[in-house]
Short mmCIF file of C-alpha atoms and ligand atoms in Angstrom, two decimals:
data_model
loop_
_atom_site.label_atom_id
_atom_site.label_comp_id
_atom_site.label_asym_id
_atom_site.label_seq_id
_atom_site.Cartn_x
_atom_site.Cartn_y
_atom_site.Cartn_z
CA MET L 668 127.57 117.95 -6.25
CA THR L 669 127.36 120.25 -9.03
CA THR L 670 129.30 123.51 -9.91
CA THR L 671 127.40 126.83 -9.51
CA VAL L 672 128.25 130.71 -9.45
CA VAL L 673 127.22 132.63 -6.27
CA ALA L 674 127.75 136.29 -5.22
CA ALA L 675 129.12 136.30 -1.76
CA ALA L 676 128.55 139.81 -1.26
CA PHE L 677 126.96 142.99 -3.04
CA GLY L 678 129.21 144.65 -5.66
CA GLY L 679 130.68 144.16 -9.09
CA PRO L 680 131.46 140.84 -11.11
CA GLU L 681 134.59 140.62 -8.39
CA VAL L 682 132.30 139.20 -5.81
CA LEU L 683 131.47 136.21 -7.94
CA SER L 684 133.03 132.90 -7.10
CA VAL L 685 132.66 129.40 -8.41
CA VAL L 686 131.55 126.63 -5.77
CA ASP L 687 130.48 122.83 -5.80
CA GLU L 688 127.52 122.42 -4.06
CA PRO L 689 125.19 119.44 -3.15
CA LEU L 690 122.46 119.16 -5.77
CA GLY L 691 119.65 119.00 -3.15
CA ASP L 692 116.59 116.49 -2.87
CA PHE L 693 115.09 115.05 -5.97
CA GLY L 694 111.58 115.46 -4.73
CA VAL L 695 108.29 114.76 -6.26
CA GLY L 696 107.27 117.02 -9.47
CA ASN L 697 110.96 117.53 -10.38
CA VAL L 698 113.32 116.55 -12.99
CA ARG L 699 116.88 116.31 -12.96
CA VAL L 700 118.82 118.38 -16.00
CA ALA L 701 122.31 118.45 -16.87
CA VAL L 702 122.81 122.14 -18.15
CA LYS L 703 124.51 122.68 -21.52
CA ALA L 704 123.99 126.64 -21.67
CA VAL L 705 122.68 129.32 -19.26
CA GLY L 706 121.28 132.48 -20.58
CA VAL L 707 122.79 135.68 -19.28
CA ASN L 708 120.44 138.66 -18.59
CA PRO L 709 121.36 142.09 -16.91
CA ALA L 710 119.00 141.25 -14.03
CA ASP L 711 121.49 138.56 -13.01
CA TYR L 712 124.21 141.25 -12.30
CA LYS L 713 121.79 143.67 -11.19
CA VAL L 714 120.64 141.40 -8.24
CA TYR L 715 123.78 141.44 -6.82
CA SER L 716 124.97 145.04 -7.64
CA GLY L 717 122.72 146.59 -4.84
CA GLU L 718 120.51 148.13 -7.39
CA PHE L 719 117.60 146.17 -6.17
CA GLY L 720 118.50 146.74 -2.42
CA ARG L 721 121.26 144.99 -0.13
CA ASP L 722 119.50 142.55 2.13
CA VAL L 723 122.48 140.61 3.48
CA SER L 724 120.09 137.78 4.33
CA GLN L 725 119.83 136.95 0.54
CA LEU L 726 123.75 136.21 0.69
CA PRO L 727 125.37 134.10 -0.71
CA MET L 728 123.07 134.72 -3.77
CA HIS L 729 122.62 132.26 -6.50
CA LEU L 730 121.98 133.53 -9.90
CA GLY L 731 120.35 133.43 -13.27
CA PHE L 732 116.61 132.53 -14.69
CA GLU L 733 116.99 130.34 -17.72
CA ALA L 734 119.05 127.49 -19.10
CA ALA L 735 119.04 124.68 -21.59
CA GLY L 736 119.97 121.29 -21.49
CA VAL L 737 119.42 117.31 -21.33
CA VAL L 738 116.94 115.59 -18.87
CA VAL L 739 118.92 112.86 -16.91
CA ALA L 740 116.21 112.00 -14.88
CA THR L 741 112.58 112.24 -13.92
CA GLY L 742 110.01 110.94 -11.30
CA GLU L 743 107.09 109.03 -12.42
CA GLU L 744 104.78 110.23 -15.13
CA ALA L 745 106.74 113.59 -15.34
CA GLU L 746 104.57 115.98 -17.31
CA GLY L 747 105.71 119.73 -18.12
CA PRO L 748 103.41 122.38 -20.03
CA ALA L 749 104.07 120.67 -23.31
CA GLY L 750 103.44 117.15 -22.35
CA PRO L 751 105.46 114.10 -21.05
CA ILE L 752 108.91 114.61 -19.81
CA ARG L 753 111.63 111.84 -20.41
CA ALA L 754 115.10 111.16 -19.64
CA GLY L 755 117.26 112.23 -22.94
CA ASP L 756 114.78 115.01 -23.82
CA GLU L 757 116.51 118.16 -24.96
CA VAL L 758 114.87 121.05 -22.67
CA ILE L 759 114.46 124.80 -22.06
CA LEU L 760 114.15 125.67 -18.12
CA TYR L 761 112.32 128.91 -17.62
CA ARG L 762 111.72 130.32 -15.08
CA VAL L 763 114.18 128.70 -12.60
CA PRO L 764 116.03 130.26 -9.91
CA SER L 765 119.80 129.49 -9.49
CA ALA L 766 120.34 128.45 -13.30
CA TYR L 767 124.27 129.11 -13.09
CA ALA L 768 125.14 125.50 -12.59
CA GLY L 769 126.23 122.25 -14.20
CA GLU L 770 123.14 120.14 -13.13
CA LEU L 771 119.75 121.27 -11.73
CA ILE L 772 116.92 119.80 -10.15
CA VAL L 773 113.52 121.72 -11.52
CA PRO L 774 109.94 121.60 -11.22
CA THR L 775 108.21 120.01 -14.14
CA ALA L 776 106.20 123.15 -14.68
CA SER L 777 109.37 125.11 -15.70
CA VAL L 778 110.25 122.80 -18.49
CA VAL L 779 109.44 122.90 -22.12
CA ARG L 780 110.95 121.03 -25.18
CA LYS L 781 114.08 122.56 -26.85
CA PRO L 782 113.09 123.15 -30.54
CA ALA L 783 115.38 120.95 -32.76
CA ALA L 784 116.44 124.00 -34.64
CA LEU L 785 118.12 125.85 -31.60
CA SER L 786 121.56 125.27 -30.33
CA PHE L 787 121.76 124.81 -26.68
CA GLU L 788 123.32 128.06 -26.71
CA GLU L 789 120.41 129.60 -28.80
CA ALA L 790 117.90 128.01 -26.56
CA SER L 791 119.34 129.39 -23.27
CA GLY L 792 118.67 133.01 -24.50
CA LEU L 793 115.09 132.54 -25.82
CA MET L 794 112.85 132.65 -22.87
CA VAL L 795 113.73 135.85 -20.71
CA ALA L 796 114.01 138.17 -23.69
CA GLY L 797 111.22 136.52 -25.53
CA ALA L 798 108.52 136.65 -22.75
CA THR L 799 109.48 140.02 -21.78
CA ALA L 800 109.22 141.23 -25.29
CA THR L 801 105.87 139.26 -25.86
CA HIS L 802 104.54 141.07 -22.80
CA ALA L 803 105.70 144.40 -23.92
CA LEU L 804 103.84 143.94 -27.45
CA ALA L 805 100.79 142.42 -25.79
CA SER L 806 100.64 145.52 -23.34
CA THR L 807 101.02 147.96 -25.80
CA GLU L 808 98.57 146.19 -28.10
CA VAL L 809 100.73 146.16 -30.98
CA GLU L 810 98.73 144.64 -34.14
CA ARG L 811 99.00 144.62 -38.03
CA GLY L 812 99.40 148.06 -39.51
CA ASP L 813 100.81 149.54 -36.34
CA THR L 814 104.07 151.65 -36.65
CA VAL L 815 105.97 150.51 -33.29
CA LEU L 816 109.24 152.49 -32.30
CA ILE L 817 111.67 149.81 -30.41
CA HIS L 818 114.29 151.45 -28.04
CA GLY L 819 117.48 149.12 -27.60
CA ALA L 820 116.48 147.21 -30.71
CA SER L 821 119.83 145.46 -31.05
CA GLY L 822 119.56 143.93 -27.48
CA GLY L 823 118.55 140.63 -26.17
CA VAL L 824 114.89 141.87 -25.37
CA GLY L 825 114.86 144.35 -28.38
CA LEU L 826 115.63 141.61 -31.10
CA MET L 827 112.94 139.72 -29.95
CA ALA L 828 110.34 142.44 -29.72
CA VAL L 829 111.38 143.51 -33.33
CA GLN L 830 110.69 139.95 -34.76
CA LEU L 831 107.70 139.67 -32.79
CA ALA L 832 106.29 142.73 -34.11
CA VAL L 833 107.32 141.99 -37.51
CA ASN L 834 105.53 138.64 -37.53
CA ALA L 835 102.50 140.44 -36.18
CA GLY L 836 102.48 142.56 -39.36
CA ALA L 837 103.55 145.90 -37.70
CA ARG L 838 106.10 148.38 -39.18
CA VAL L 839 109.03 148.42 -36.82
CA ILE L 840 111.46 151.43 -36.47
CA GLY L 841 114.40 150.36 -33.93
CA THR L 842 116.76 152.62 -32.17
CA ALA L 843 120.36 151.09 -32.46
CA ALA L 844 124.03 152.01 -33.01
CA GLN L 845 125.32 151.59 -36.63
CA PRO L 846 126.96 148.17 -36.05
CA GLY L 847 123.43 146.65 -35.29
CA HIS L 848 121.53 148.33 -38.53
CA GLU L 849 122.26 145.67 -41.16
CA TYR L 850 121.03 142.78 -38.82
CA LEU L 851 117.90 144.72 -37.84
CA ARG L 852 117.36 145.29 -41.55
CA MET L 853 117.41 141.65 -42.19
CA LEU L 854 115.02 140.97 -39.63
CA GLY L 855 112.38 143.37 -41.31
CA ALA L 856 113.14 146.61 -39.07
CA GLU L 857 114.27 150.03 -40.17
CA PRO L 858 116.95 150.99 -37.80
CA VAL L 859 117.48 154.78 -36.74
CA LEU L 860 120.55 156.00 -34.94
CA TYR L 861 119.75 156.82 -31.06
CA GLY L 862 121.36 160.14 -29.64
CA GLU L 863 120.67 163.96 -30.46
CA GLY L 864 118.35 164.26 -33.20
CA LEU L 865 116.40 160.99 -32.63
CA LEU L 866 113.07 162.73 -32.44
CA ASP L 867 113.51 164.52 -36.08
CA ARG L 868 114.95 161.17 -37.44
CA THR L 869 112.15 159.39 -36.41
CA ARG L 870 109.54 161.78 -37.56
CA ALA L 871 111.32 161.86 -40.93
CA LEU L 872 110.72 158.15 -41.13
CA ALA L 873 107.14 158.06 -39.79
CA PRO L 874 105.68 161.49 -40.79
CA GLU L 875 102.35 159.96 -40.38
CA GLY L 876 102.93 159.08 -36.81
CA VAL L 877 104.19 156.32 -34.33
CA ASP L 878 101.38 154.09 -32.77
CA ALA L 879 103.38 152.59 -30.10
CA ALA L 880 106.73 152.35 -28.47
CA ILE L 881 108.71 149.93 -26.23
CA ASP L 882 111.46 150.99 -24.27
CA THR L 883 114.40 148.42 -23.27
CA VAL L 884 116.97 151.23 -22.59
CA GLY L 885 115.44 153.43 -19.92
CA SER L 886 117.48 156.53 -21.23
CA ASP L 887 115.54 160.03 -21.02
CA GLU L 888 115.60 160.20 -24.68
CA ALA L 889 113.84 156.38 -24.65
CA ILE L 890 111.02 158.08 -22.73
CA ASP L 891 110.94 161.46 -24.19
CA VAL L 892 110.71 160.68 -28.05
CA PRO L 893 107.70 158.24 -27.42
CA ILE L 894 105.83 161.03 -25.35
CA ALA L 895 106.40 163.22 -28.16
CA LEU L 896 105.21 160.79 -31.02
CA VAL L 897 102.69 158.51 -29.34
CA ALA L 898 99.28 159.75 -28.81
CA ASP L 899 98.10 157.06 -26.29
CA ARG L 900 100.42 157.02 -23.26
CA ASN L 901 98.82 153.31 -22.80
CA ARG L 902 100.49 152.30 -25.84
CA ILE L 903 104.14 153.19 -24.54
CA ALA L 904 105.91 150.69 -22.22
CA THR L 905 108.92 150.56 -20.49
CA ILE L 906 110.89 147.66 -18.83
CA ALA L 907 113.84 149.80 -17.69
CA ALA L 908 112.73 153.48 -16.65
CA PHE L 909 110.57 152.46 -13.79
CA GLY L 910 110.67 156.18 -12.17
CA ARG L 911 109.83 158.03 -15.20
CA GLY L 912 107.31 155.24 -16.45
CA PHE L 913 105.19 155.57 -13.38
CA ALA L 914 105.40 159.58 -13.27
CA LEU L 915 104.34 159.81 -16.83
CA GLY L 916 101.30 157.11 -16.87
CA LEU L 917 103.21 154.60 -19.09
CA LYS L 918 102.84 150.64 -18.95
CA VAL L 919 105.73 149.75 -16.85
CA LEU L 920 106.50 145.89 -16.93
CA GLY L 921 108.64 143.82 -14.87
CA GLY L 922 109.48 143.00 -11.20
CA ALA L 923 109.92 146.30 -9.68
CA PRO L 924 107.35 147.26 -6.95
CA GLY L 925 104.05 148.35 -8.78
CA ALA L 926 105.15 147.13 -12.11
CA ASP L 927 103.14 144.88 -14.04
CA PRO L 928 105.11 141.59 -13.42
CA GLY L 929 103.02 139.72 -16.30
CA THR L 930 103.31 136.54 -14.83
CA GLU L 931 100.91 134.42 -16.57
CA ILE L 932 101.52 136.12 -20.19
CA ARG L 933 105.12 135.30 -19.86
CA ALA L 934 104.36 131.70 -18.57
CA ALA L 935 102.03 131.08 -21.37
CA ALA L 936 104.44 132.84 -23.90
CA ARG L 937 106.90 130.01 -23.59
CA LEU L 938 105.06 127.43 -25.89
CA ASP L 939 104.28 130.34 -28.30
CA LEU L 940 108.07 131.05 -28.54
CA THR L 941 109.07 127.60 -29.09
CA ARG L 942 106.25 127.33 -31.88
CA LEU L 943 107.49 130.35 -33.55
CA VAL L 944 111.18 129.14 -33.42
CA GLU L 945 110.07 125.66 -35.13
CA ALA L 946 108.05 127.94 -37.80
CA GLY L 947 111.22 129.38 -38.44
CA LYS L 948 109.84 132.49 -37.63
CA LEU L 949 111.76 133.51 -34.56
CA ARG L 950 115.64 133.33 -34.17
CA VAL L 951 118.03 134.00 -31.19
CA ARG L 952 121.24 135.73 -31.83
CA VAL L 953 123.86 134.45 -29.71
CA ALA L 954 126.43 137.29 -29.06
CA ALA L 955 129.05 135.36 -26.99
CA THR L 956 129.74 131.93 -25.43
CA VAL L 957 131.52 132.11 -22.27
CA PRO L 958 132.67 129.14 -19.68
CA LEU L 959 130.34 129.28 -16.69
CA VAL L 960 133.42 129.61 -14.50
CA GLU L 961 134.16 132.99 -16.05
CA ALA L 962 130.76 134.29 -15.31
CA ALA L 963 132.49 137.53 -14.05
CA ALA L 964 133.67 138.16 -17.48
CA ALA L 965 130.25 137.87 -19.17
CA HIS L 966 128.78 140.14 -16.63
CA ARG L 967 131.25 142.89 -17.41
CA GLN L 968 130.64 142.42 -21.20
CA SER L 969 126.69 142.61 -20.66
CA ALA L 970 127.17 145.52 -18.09
CA ALA L 971 128.78 147.50 -20.67
CA GLY L 972 125.28 147.85 -22.31
CA HIS L 973 125.81 147.04 -25.91
CA THR L 974 125.49 143.33 -26.18
CA HIS L 975 123.75 142.28 -29.50
CA GLY L 976 121.95 139.43 -28.53
CA LYS L 977 122.32 137.05 -25.74
CA ILE L 978 125.33 135.83 -23.90
CA ALA L 979 125.50 131.95 -23.15
CA LEU L 980 127.36 130.57 -20.29
CA ILE L 981 128.92 126.75 -20.89
CA PRO L 982 129.14 124.83 -17.74
N1 NAP U 292 111.11 144.77 -16.54
C1 NAP U 292 111.52 143.37 -17.17
O1 NAP U 292 110.79 142.47 -17.19
C2 NAP U 292 112.58 143.20 -17.60
C3 NAP U 292 113.06 142.17 -18.36
C4 NAP U 292 114.23 141.68 -19.11
C5 NAP U 292 115.16 142.93 -19.18
N2 NAP U 292 115.07 144.08 -18.54
C6 NAP U 292 115.88 145.33 -18.56
O2 NAP U 292 115.88 145.61 -19.92
C7 NAP U 292 117.14 146.26 -20.22
C8 NAP U 292 117.47 145.59 -21.49
O3 NAP U 292 117.57 144.16 -21.39
P1 NAP U 292 118.34 143.34 -22.69
O4 NAP U 292 118.49 141.87 -22.01
O5 NAP U 292 117.84 143.67 -23.80
O6 NAP U 292 119.95 143.93 -22.36
P2 NAP U 292 121.03 144.04 -23.54
O7 NAP U 292 120.89 142.61 -24.31
O8 NAP U 292 122.40 144.01 -22.81
O9 NAP U 292 120.94 144.99 -24.69
C9 NAP U 292 121.04 146.24 -24.41
C10 NAP U 292 120.91 146.92 -25.77
O10 NAP U 292 120.77 148.52 -25.63
C11 NAP U 292 121.44 148.90 -26.81
N3 NAP U 292 121.81 150.48 -26.28
C12 NAP U 292 122.43 150.86 -25.38
N4 NAP U 292 122.42 152.07 -25.10
C13 NAP U 292 121.29 152.46 -26.17
C14 NAP U 292 120.70 153.69 -26.01
N5 NAP U 292 120.91 154.84 -25.53
N6 NAP U 292 119.59 153.62 -26.98
C15 NAP U 292 119.28 152.69 -27.73
N7 NAP U 292 119.85 151.45 -27.38
C16 NAP U 292 120.79 151.48 -26.62
C17 NAP U 292 122.87 148.22 -26.94
O11 NAP U 292 122.96 148.29 -28.38
P3 NAP U 292 123.73 149.37 -29.07
O12 NAP U 292 124.94 148.52 -29.40
O13 NAP U 292 122.66 149.66 -30.26
O14 NAP U 292 124.11 150.62 -28.25
C18 NAP U 292 122.33 146.80 -26.49
O15 NAP U 292 122.16 146.02 -27.77
C19 NAP U 292 117.80 145.87 -19.13
O16 NAP U 292 117.97 147.10 -18.24
C20 NAP U 292 117.26 144.79 -18.36
O17 NAP U 292 117.66 144.68 -17.28
C21 NAP U 292 113.74 144.36 -17.75
#
């Protein structure tokens, strides 16, 4: 048996409950992992909010896509994307369904070694945000010498996109509320306040123009400003404004119908992300650690929309 969190109905965080469930069959090609931390992502509460539909056959709904933990058992010759997997290995699991649990049985294909430099809390938040940011930068072809505008730079995906773009040699302007500015400067970005006047403030920072933009917010401003500043719409990506993104011919990324899911690039990003962490070129900012049984509180915090980094749930 393992402790897990389920949404028994569609609604707000109040529909979440903590239950004990059988762990399931071990099966061929799987490993069993004691979960030390689970990464929280906005999609975790959006799936049961009704935002993506209300198909009652999906209830009760299990939550979460990423976690970090310790392998407790493997089959014979267990092999993951980065090589053999043994009991005792500290690992990251991505992408896995139902990650909000104390123990998981997962396919070896979703198991990568946890960089020693990361705590379990940090490791649990590396992959969804990091792989999404990798996809966004690749789709907008950001490279050395570019000036890139990142909306929502203080968020989970934003902080990853900022670091990856700086690593690529781009100049990064990131929209954020004032409390996030110092951290963004430390990462090598130039923060700019979002809200009225953003277009003028960004023009003042980059009078020569902006080459590419990534929207992780979905607000009108986060689309209108790039439309005004970036000459080539193929170099504007959104992970949050699906309707306007499609209507304006932008790169729309993610799981929405018609969007580019980037399945291969996101899976391939896992090893690149761990290598960057090991090289000291990528960090995960943990905004909060919350007991798994208080997942509802974590979702309320995330849904407020101003988390700076990642929330980790601790089983
Ligand atoms: N399509 C995909 O593949 C995909 C993948 C991952 C996530 N997403 C989506 O992308 C969005 C961001 O995800 P996340 O994990 O980065 O969320 P997050 O960690 O909760 O971060 C959201 C950030 O947005 C900032 N923010 C809020 N209002 C803003 C505004 N008007 N302008 C600029 N920044 C603003 C907040 O910082 P301040 O304190 O500065 O306001 C906060 O740090 C979510 O909607 C999520 O569902 C999509």
